PDB file of C-alpha atoms in Angstrom:
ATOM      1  CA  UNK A   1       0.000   0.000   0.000  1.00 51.00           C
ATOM      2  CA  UNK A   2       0.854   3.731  -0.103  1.00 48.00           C
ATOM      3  CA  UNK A   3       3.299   5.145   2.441  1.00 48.00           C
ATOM      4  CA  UNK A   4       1.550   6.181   6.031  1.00 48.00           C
ATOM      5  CA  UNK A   5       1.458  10.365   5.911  1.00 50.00           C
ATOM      6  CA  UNK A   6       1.844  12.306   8.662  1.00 56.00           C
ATOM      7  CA  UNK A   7      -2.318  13.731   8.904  1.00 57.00           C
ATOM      8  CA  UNK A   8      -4.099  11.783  11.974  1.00 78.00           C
ATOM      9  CA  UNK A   9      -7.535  11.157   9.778  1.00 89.00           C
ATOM     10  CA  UNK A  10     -11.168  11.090  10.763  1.00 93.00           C
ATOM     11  CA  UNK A  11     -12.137   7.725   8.360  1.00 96.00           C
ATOM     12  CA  UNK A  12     -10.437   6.321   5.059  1.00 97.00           C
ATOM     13  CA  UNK A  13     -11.092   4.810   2.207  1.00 98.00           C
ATOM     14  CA  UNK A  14      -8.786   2.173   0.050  1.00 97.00           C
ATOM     15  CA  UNK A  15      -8.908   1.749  -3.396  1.00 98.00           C
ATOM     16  CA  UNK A  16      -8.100  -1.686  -4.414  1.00 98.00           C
ATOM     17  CA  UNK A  17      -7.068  -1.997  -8.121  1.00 97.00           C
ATOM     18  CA  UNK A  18      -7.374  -5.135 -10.383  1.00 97.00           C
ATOM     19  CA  UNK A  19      -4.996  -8.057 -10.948  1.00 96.00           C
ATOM     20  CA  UNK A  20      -4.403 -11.444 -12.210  1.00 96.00           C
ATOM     21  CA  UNK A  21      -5.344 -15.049 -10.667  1.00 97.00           C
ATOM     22  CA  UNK A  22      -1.810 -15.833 -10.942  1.00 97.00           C
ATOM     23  CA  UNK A  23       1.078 -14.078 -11.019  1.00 96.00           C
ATOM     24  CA  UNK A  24       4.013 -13.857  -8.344  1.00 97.00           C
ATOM     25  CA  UNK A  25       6.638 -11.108  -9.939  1.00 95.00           C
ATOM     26  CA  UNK A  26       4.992  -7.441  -8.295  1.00 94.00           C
ATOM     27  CA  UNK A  27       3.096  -5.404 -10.133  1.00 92.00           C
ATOM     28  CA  UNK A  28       4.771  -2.993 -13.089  1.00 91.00           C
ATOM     29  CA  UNK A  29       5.558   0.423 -11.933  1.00 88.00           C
ATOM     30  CA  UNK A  30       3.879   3.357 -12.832  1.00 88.00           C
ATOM     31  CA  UNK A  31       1.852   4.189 -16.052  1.00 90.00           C
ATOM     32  CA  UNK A  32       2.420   0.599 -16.528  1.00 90.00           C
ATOM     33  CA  UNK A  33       0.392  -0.953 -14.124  1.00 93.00           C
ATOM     34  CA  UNK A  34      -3.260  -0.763 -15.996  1.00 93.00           C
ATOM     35  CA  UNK A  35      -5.180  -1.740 -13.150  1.00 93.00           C
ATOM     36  CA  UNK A  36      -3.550   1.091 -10.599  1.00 95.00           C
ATOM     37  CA  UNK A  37      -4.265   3.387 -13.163  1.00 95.00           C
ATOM     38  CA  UNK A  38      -7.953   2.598 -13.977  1.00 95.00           C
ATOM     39  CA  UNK A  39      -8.080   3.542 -10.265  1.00 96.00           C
ATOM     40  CA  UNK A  40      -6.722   7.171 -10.624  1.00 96.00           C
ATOM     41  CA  UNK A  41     -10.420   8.623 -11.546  1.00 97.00           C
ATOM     42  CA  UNK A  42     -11.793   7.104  -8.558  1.00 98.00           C
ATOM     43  CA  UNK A  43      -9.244   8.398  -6.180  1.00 97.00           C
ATOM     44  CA  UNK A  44      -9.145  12.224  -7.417  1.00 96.00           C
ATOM     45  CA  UNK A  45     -13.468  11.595  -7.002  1.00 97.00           C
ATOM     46  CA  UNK A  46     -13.526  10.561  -3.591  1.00 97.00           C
ATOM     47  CA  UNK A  47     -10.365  13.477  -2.541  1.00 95.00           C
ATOM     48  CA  UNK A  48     -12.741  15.832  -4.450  1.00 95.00           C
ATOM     49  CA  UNK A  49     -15.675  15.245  -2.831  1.00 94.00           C
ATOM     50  CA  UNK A  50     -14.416  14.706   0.858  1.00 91.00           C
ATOM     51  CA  UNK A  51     -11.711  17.475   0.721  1.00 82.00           C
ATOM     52  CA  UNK A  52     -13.689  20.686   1.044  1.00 62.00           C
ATOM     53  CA  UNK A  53     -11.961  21.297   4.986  1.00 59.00           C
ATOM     54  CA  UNK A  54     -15.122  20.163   6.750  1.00 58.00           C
ATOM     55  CA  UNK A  55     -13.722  16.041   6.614  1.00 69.00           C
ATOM     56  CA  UNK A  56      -9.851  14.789   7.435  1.00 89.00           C
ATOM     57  CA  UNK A  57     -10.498  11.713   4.950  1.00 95.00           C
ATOM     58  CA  UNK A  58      -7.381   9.755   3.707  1.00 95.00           C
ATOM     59  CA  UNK A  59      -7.624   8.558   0.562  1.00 96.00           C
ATOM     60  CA  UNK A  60      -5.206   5.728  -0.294  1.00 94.00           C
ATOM     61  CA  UNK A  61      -4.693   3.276  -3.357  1.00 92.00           C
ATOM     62  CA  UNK A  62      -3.120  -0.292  -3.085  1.00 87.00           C
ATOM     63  CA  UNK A  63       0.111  -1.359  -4.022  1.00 89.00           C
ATOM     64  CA  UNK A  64       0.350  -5.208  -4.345  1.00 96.00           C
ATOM     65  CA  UNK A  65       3.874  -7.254  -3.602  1.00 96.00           C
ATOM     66  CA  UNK A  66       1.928  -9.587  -6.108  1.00 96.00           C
ATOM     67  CA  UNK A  67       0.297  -8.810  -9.307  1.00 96.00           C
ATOM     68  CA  UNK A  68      -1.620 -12.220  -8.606  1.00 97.00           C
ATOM     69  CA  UNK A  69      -4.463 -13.544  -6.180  1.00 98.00           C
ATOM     70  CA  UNK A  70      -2.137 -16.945  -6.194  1.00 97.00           C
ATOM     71  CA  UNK A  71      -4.727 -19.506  -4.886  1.00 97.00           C
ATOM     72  CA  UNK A  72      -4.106 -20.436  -1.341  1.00 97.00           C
ATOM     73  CA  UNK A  73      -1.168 -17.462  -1.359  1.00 97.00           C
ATOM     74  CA  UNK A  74      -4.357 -15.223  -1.045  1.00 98.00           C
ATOM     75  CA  UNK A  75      -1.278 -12.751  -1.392  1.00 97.00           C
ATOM     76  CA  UNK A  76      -3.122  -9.579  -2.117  1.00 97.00           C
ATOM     77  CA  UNK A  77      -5.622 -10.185   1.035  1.00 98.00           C
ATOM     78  CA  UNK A  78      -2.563 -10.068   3.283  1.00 97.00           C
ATOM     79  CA  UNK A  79      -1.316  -6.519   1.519  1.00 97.00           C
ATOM     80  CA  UNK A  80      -4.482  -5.234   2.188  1.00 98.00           C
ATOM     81  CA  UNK A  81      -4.536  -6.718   5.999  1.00 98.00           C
ATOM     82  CA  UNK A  82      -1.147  -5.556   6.691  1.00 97.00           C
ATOM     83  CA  UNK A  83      -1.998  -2.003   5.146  1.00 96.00           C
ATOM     84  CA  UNK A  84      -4.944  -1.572   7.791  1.00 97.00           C
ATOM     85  CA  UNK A  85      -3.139  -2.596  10.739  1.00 97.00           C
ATOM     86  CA  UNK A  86      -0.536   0.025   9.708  1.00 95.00           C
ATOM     87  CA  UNK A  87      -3.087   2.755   9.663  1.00 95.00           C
ATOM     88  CA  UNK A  88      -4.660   1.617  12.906  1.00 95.00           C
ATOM     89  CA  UNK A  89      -1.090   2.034  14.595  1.00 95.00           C
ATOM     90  CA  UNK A  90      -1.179   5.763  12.745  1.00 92.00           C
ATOM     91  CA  UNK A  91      -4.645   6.847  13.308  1.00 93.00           C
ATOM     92  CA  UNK A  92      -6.400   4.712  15.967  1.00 94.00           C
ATOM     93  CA  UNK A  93     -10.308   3.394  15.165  1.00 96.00           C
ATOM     94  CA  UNK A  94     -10.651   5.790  12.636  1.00 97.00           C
ATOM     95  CA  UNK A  95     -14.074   3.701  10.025  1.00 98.00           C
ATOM     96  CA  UNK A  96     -12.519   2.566   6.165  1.00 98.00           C
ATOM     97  CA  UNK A  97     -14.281   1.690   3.506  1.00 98.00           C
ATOM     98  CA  UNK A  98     -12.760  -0.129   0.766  1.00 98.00           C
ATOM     99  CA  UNK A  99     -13.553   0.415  -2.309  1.00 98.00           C
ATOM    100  CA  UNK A 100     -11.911  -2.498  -4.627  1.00 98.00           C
ATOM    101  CA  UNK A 101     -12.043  -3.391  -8.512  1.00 98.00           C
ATOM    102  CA  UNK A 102     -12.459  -7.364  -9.676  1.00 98.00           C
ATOM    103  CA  UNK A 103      -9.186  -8.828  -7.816  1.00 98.00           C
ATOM    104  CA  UNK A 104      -9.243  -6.120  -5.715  1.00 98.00           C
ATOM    105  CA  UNK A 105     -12.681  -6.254  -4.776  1.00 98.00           C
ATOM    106  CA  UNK A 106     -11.962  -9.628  -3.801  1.00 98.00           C
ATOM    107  CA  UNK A 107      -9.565  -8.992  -1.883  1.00 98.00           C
ATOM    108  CA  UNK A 108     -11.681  -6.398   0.116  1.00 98.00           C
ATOM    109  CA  UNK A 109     -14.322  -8.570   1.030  1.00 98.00           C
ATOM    110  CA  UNK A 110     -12.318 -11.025   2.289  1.00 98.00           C
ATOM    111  CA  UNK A 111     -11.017  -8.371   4.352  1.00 98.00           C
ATOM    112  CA  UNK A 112     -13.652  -6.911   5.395  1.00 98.00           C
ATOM    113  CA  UNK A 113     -13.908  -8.595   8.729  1.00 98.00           C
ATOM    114  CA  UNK A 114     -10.698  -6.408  10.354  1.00 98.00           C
ATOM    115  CA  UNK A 115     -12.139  -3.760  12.632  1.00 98.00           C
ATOM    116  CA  UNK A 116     -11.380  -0.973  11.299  1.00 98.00           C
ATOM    117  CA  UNK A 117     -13.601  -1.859   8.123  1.00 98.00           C
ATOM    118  CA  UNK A 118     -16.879  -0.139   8.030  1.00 98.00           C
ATOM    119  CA  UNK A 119     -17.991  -1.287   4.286  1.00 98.00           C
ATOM    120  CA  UNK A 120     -16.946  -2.292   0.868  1.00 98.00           C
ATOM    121  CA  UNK A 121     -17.715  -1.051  -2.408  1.00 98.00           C
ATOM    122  CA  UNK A 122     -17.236  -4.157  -5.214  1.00 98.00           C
ATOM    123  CA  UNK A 123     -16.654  -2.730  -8.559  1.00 98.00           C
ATOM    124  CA  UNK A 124     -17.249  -5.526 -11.142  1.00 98.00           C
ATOM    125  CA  UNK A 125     -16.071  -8.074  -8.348  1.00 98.00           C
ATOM    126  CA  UNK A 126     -14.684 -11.649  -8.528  1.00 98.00           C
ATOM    127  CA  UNK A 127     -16.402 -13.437  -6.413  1.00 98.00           C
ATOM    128  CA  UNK A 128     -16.308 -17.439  -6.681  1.00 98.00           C
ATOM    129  CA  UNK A 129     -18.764 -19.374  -4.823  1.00 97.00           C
ATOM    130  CA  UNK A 130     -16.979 -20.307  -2.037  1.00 97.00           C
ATOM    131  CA  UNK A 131     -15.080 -17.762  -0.931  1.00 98.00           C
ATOM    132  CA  UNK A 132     -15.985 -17.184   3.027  1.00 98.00           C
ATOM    133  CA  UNK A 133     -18.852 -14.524   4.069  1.00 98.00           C
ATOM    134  CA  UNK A 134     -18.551 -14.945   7.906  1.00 98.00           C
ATOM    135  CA  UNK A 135     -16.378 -11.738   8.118  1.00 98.00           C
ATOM    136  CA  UNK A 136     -18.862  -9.486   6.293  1.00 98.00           C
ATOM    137  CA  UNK A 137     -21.215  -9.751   9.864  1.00 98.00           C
ATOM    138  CA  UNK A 138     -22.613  -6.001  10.635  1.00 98.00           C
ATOM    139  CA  UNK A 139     -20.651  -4.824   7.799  1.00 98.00           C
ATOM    140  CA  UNK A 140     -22.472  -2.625   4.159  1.00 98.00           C
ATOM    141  CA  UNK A 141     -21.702  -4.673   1.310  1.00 98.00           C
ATOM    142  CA  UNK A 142     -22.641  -2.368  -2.273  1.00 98.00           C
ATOM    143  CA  UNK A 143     -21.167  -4.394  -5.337  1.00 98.00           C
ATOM    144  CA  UNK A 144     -21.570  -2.665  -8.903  1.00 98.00           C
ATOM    145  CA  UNK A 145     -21.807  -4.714 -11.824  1.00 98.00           C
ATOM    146  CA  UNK A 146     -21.928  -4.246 -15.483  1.00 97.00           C
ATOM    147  CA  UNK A 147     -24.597  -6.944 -16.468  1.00 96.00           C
ATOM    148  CA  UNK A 148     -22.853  -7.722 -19.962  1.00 93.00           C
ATOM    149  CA  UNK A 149     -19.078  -8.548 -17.871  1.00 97.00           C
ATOM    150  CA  UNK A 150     -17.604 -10.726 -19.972  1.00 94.00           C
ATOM    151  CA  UNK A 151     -14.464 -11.378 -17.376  1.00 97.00           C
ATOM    152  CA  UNK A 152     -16.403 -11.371 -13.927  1.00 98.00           C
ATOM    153  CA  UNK A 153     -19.844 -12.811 -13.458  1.00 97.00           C
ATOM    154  CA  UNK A 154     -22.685 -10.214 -12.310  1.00 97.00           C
ATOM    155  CA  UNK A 155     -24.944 -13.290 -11.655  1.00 97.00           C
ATOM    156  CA  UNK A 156     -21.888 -14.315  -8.942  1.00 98.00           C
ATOM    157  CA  UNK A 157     -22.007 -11.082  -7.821  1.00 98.00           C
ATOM    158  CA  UNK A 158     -25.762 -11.137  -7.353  1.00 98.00           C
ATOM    159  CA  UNK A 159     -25.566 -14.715  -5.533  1.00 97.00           C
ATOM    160  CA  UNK A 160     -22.717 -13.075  -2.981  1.00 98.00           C
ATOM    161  CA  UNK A 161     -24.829 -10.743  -1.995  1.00 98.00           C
ATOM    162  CA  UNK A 162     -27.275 -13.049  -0.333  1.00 97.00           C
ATOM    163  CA  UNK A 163     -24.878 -15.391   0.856  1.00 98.00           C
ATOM    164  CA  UNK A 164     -23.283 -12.127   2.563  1.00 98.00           C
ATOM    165  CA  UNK A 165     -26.795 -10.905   3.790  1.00 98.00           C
ATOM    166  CA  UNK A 166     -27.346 -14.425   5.352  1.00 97.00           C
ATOM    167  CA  UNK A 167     -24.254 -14.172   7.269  1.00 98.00           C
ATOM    168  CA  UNK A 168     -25.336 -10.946   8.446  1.00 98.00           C
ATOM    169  CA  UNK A 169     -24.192  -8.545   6.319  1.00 98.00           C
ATOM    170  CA  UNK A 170     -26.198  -4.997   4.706  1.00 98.00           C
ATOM    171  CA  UNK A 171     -25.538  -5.769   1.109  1.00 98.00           C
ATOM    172  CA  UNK A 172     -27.041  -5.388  -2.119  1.00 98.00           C
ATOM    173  CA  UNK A 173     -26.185  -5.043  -6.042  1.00 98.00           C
ATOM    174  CA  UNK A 174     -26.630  -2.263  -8.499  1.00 98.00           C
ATOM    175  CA  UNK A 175     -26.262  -3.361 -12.112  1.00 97.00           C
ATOM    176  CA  UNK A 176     -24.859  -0.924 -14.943  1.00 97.00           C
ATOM    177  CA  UNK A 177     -26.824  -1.296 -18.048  1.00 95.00           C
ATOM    178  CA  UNK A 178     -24.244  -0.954 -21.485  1.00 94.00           C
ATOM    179  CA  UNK A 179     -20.787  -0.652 -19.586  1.00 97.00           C
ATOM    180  CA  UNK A 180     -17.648  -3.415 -19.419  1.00 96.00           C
ATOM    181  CA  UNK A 181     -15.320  -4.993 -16.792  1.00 97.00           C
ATOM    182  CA  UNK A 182     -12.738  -2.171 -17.256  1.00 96.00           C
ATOM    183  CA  UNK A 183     -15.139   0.461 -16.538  1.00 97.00           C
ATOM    184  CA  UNK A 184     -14.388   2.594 -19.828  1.00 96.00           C
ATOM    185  CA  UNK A 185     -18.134   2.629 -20.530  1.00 96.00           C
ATOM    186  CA  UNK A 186     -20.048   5.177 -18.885  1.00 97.00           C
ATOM    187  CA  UNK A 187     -16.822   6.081 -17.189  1.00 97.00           C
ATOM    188  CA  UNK A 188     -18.413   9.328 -15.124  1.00 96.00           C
ATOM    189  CA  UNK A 189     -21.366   7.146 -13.999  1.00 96.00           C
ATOM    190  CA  UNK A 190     -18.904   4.419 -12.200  1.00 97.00           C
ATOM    191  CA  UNK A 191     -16.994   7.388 -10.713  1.00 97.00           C
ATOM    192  CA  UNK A 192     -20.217   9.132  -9.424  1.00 96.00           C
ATOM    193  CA  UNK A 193     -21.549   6.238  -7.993  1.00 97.00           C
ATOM    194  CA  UNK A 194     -18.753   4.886  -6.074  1.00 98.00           C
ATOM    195  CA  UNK A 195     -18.143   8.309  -4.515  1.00 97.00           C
ATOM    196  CA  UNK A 196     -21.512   9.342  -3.816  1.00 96.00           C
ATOM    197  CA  UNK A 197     -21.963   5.548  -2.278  1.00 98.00           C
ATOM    198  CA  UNK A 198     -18.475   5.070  -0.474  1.00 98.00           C
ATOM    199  CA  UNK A 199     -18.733   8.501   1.155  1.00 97.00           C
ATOM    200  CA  UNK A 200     -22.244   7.280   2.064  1.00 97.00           C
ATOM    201  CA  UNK A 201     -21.035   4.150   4.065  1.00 98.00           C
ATOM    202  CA  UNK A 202     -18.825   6.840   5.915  1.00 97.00           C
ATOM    203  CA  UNK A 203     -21.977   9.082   6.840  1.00 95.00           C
ATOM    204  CA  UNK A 204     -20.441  11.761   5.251  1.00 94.00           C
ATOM    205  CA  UNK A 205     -23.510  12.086   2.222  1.00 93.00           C
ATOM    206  CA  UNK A 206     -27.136  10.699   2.311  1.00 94.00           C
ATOM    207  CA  UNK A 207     -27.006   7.480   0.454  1.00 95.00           C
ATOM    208  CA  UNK A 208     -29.067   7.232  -2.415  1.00 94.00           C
ATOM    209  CA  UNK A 209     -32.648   6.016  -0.930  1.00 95.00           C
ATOM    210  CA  UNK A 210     -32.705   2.681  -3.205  1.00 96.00           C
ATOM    211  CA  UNK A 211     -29.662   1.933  -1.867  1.00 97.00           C
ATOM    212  CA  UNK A 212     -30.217   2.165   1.837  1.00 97.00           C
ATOM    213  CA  UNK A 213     -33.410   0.660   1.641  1.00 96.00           C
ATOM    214  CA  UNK A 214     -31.700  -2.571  -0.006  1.00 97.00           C
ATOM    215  CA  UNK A 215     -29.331  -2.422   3.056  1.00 98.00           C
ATOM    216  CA  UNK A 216     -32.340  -2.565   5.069  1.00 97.00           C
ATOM    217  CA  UNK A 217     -33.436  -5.799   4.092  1.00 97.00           C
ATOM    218  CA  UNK A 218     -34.099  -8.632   6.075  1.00 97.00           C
ATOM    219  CA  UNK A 219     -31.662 -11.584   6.131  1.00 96.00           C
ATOM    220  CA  UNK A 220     -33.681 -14.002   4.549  1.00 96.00           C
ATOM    221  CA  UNK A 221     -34.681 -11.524   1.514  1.00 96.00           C
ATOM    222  CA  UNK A 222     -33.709 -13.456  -1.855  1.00 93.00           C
ATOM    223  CA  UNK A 223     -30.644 -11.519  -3.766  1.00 93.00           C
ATOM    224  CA  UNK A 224     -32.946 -10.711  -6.774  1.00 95.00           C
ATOM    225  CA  UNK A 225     -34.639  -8.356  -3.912  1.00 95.00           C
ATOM    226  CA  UNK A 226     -31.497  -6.508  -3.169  1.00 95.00           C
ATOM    227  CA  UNK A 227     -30.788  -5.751  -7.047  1.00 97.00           C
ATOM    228  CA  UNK A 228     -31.448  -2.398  -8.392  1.00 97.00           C
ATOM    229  CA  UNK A 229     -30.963  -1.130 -11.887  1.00 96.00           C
ATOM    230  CA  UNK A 230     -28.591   1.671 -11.745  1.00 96.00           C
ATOM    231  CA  UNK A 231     -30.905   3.374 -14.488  1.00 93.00           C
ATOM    232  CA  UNK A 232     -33.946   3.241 -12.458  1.00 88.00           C
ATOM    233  CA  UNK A 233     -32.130   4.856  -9.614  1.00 82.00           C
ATOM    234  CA  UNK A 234     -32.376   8.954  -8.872  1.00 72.00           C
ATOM    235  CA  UNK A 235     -29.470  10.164  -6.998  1.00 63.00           C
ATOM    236  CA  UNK A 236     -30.891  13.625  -6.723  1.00 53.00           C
ATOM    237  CA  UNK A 237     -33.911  13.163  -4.741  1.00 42.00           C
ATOM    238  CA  UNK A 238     -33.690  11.697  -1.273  1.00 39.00           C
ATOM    239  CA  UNK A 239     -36.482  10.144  -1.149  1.00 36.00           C
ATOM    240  CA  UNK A 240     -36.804   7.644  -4.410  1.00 33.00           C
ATOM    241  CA  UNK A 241     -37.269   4.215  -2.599  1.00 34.00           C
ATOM    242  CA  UNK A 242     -37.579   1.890  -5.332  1.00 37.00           C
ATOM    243  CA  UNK A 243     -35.851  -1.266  -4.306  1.00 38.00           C
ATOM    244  CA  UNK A 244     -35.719  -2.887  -8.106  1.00 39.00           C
ATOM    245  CA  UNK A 245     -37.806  -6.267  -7.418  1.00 40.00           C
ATOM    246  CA  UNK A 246     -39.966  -6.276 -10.061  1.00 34.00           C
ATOM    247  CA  UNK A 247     -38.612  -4.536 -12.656  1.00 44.00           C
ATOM    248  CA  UNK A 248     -34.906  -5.255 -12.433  1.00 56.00           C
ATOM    249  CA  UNK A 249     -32.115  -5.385 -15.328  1.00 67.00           C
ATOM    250  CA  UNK A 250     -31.250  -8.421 -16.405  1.00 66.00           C
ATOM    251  CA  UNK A 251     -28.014 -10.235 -14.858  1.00 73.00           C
ATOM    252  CA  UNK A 252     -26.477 -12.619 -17.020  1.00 60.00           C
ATOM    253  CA  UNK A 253     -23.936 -15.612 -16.115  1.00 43.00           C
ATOM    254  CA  UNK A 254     -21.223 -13.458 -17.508  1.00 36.00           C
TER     255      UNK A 254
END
C-alpha cells in the first residue's frame, strides 16, 4: 500500500485496483500498471468530494507485492490486511471503507472482517462461490456490476450478496446497463456512484434512498430483492425508494 502520511484522519477509504489469478513477480511500476491506473479517476473523485476542509479523509490506493491472487497465497488479502493494521497504529479506530475493482474487490471482502472496516464497495467483483462470508457480519456490502461482464460474473455477484446478507451482512447489487469490466463505458457514472456511495457508508452524504433501503433488508430476503438497476435509480432526490424487485435489469452468467 501507499506510504503512512503524517495527517491523523477522521475515516479512510482504500482503493483496491485489479490483478491477475496468478502471477508472483509485483506489479509494473507506474503508467504501466493498468489496473492502478484505472483507479486514478476514482481516487481524485472521492479526494474531491471529501476534501472541502469540513472532513480529514485519507484517501489511499493499493500497491500489491503480487500482481496475482495466487490460490491459497491469497497474497493480495494479506497486503491489504497488513496495510490496515498500519493505519490503525497511525490513526487509531478511525471507520474505512474499501472500495476495490475485480481482484481487488476480492480482496476487500475477504477483508472486510478487520475492525477498522466499516464497508466495501465491489466494482465488477470476482467473487467465486466459495469464498468465506462470515467476516462481512454487521458490515455494508454495495457491489456494482456491469450486467454484460464478460471477465467477472454479475450473476456471482448477485448470488454473494445473499450469501453475505445471510451471514449478516447490509448488502445489495446495483447493475450498470451498457458498460464493461474495465469500466471505460459510462466512465463518469462508475466514478459518481462509487463516490456518492463510499462517502455514504462513511456518513459523510445521504445514500441514495434505493440503496439504503436494499441495506435494510431482512436476512432471509432473496438476492434478486437486493438488485437495483442503476438506471432506475435517482441520486438527486432523497427520497426515491424503489428497491428494483420487479422490474430489475437483467443479470447474465457473464
Amino acid at each position: 500500500m501507499t506510504e503512512p502520511s503524517t495527517i491523523r484522519p477522521s475515516a479512510a477509504v482504500f482503493l483496491l485496483h485489479g490483478g491477475a489469478e496468478t502471477g508472483l513477480g509485483p506489479p509494473p511500476p507506474g503508467p504501466l500498471n493498468l489496473p492502478a491506473v484505472r483507479m486514478r479517476p476514482f481516487a481524485r473523485a472521492i479526494a474531491t468530494a471529501t476534501g472541502d476542509g469540513a472532513t480529514d479523509v485519507l484517501v489511499r490506493t493499493a500497491r500489491y507485492t503480487r500482481r496475482g491472487w495466487n490460490g491459497p497465497r491469497e497474497d493480495p488479502l494479506h497486503d491489504v490486511v497488513a496495510a490496515l493494521d498500519a493505519l490503525r497504529r497511525e490513526a487509531g479506530e478511525i471507520p474505512v471503507v474499501l472500495v476495490g475493482h475485480s481482484m481487488g474487490a476480492r480482496a476487500a471482502l475477504r477483508a472486510a472482517g478487520h475492525p477498522l472496516v466499516r464497508g466495501v464497495v465491489g466494482l465488477v467483483p470476482w467473487c467465486p462461490a466459495d469464498d468465506p462470508v462470515t467476516q462481512l457480519d454487521g458490515r455494508d456490502v454495495v457491489l456494482l456490476h456491469s450486467t454484460r461482464d464478460r471477465i467477472t460474473s454479475p450473476r456471482a455477484s448477485q448470488s454473494f450478496t445473499g450469501r453475505a446478507r445471510r451471514a449478516g451482512a447490509h448488502a445489495c447489487l446495483v447493475a450498470i446497463r451498457r458498460s464493461d469490466h474495465a469500466m471505460l463505458r459510462r466512465a463518469r457514472t462508475w466514478h459518481a456512484l462509487t463516490t456518492r456511495i463510499a462517502t455514504g457508508l462513511l456518513g459523510l452524504a445521504p445514500l441514495p434512498e434505493a440503496v439504503a433501503t436494499a441495506l435494510r433488508l431482512p436476512s432471509n430476503a432473496p438476492a434478486t430483492h437486493g438488485t437495483l438497476d442503476f438506471d432506475r435509480l435517482d441520486l438527486g432526490r432523497p427520497d426515491y425508494a424503489r428497491t428494483g424487485r420487479s422490474s430489475g435489469p437483467s443479470i447474465g452468467n457473464r
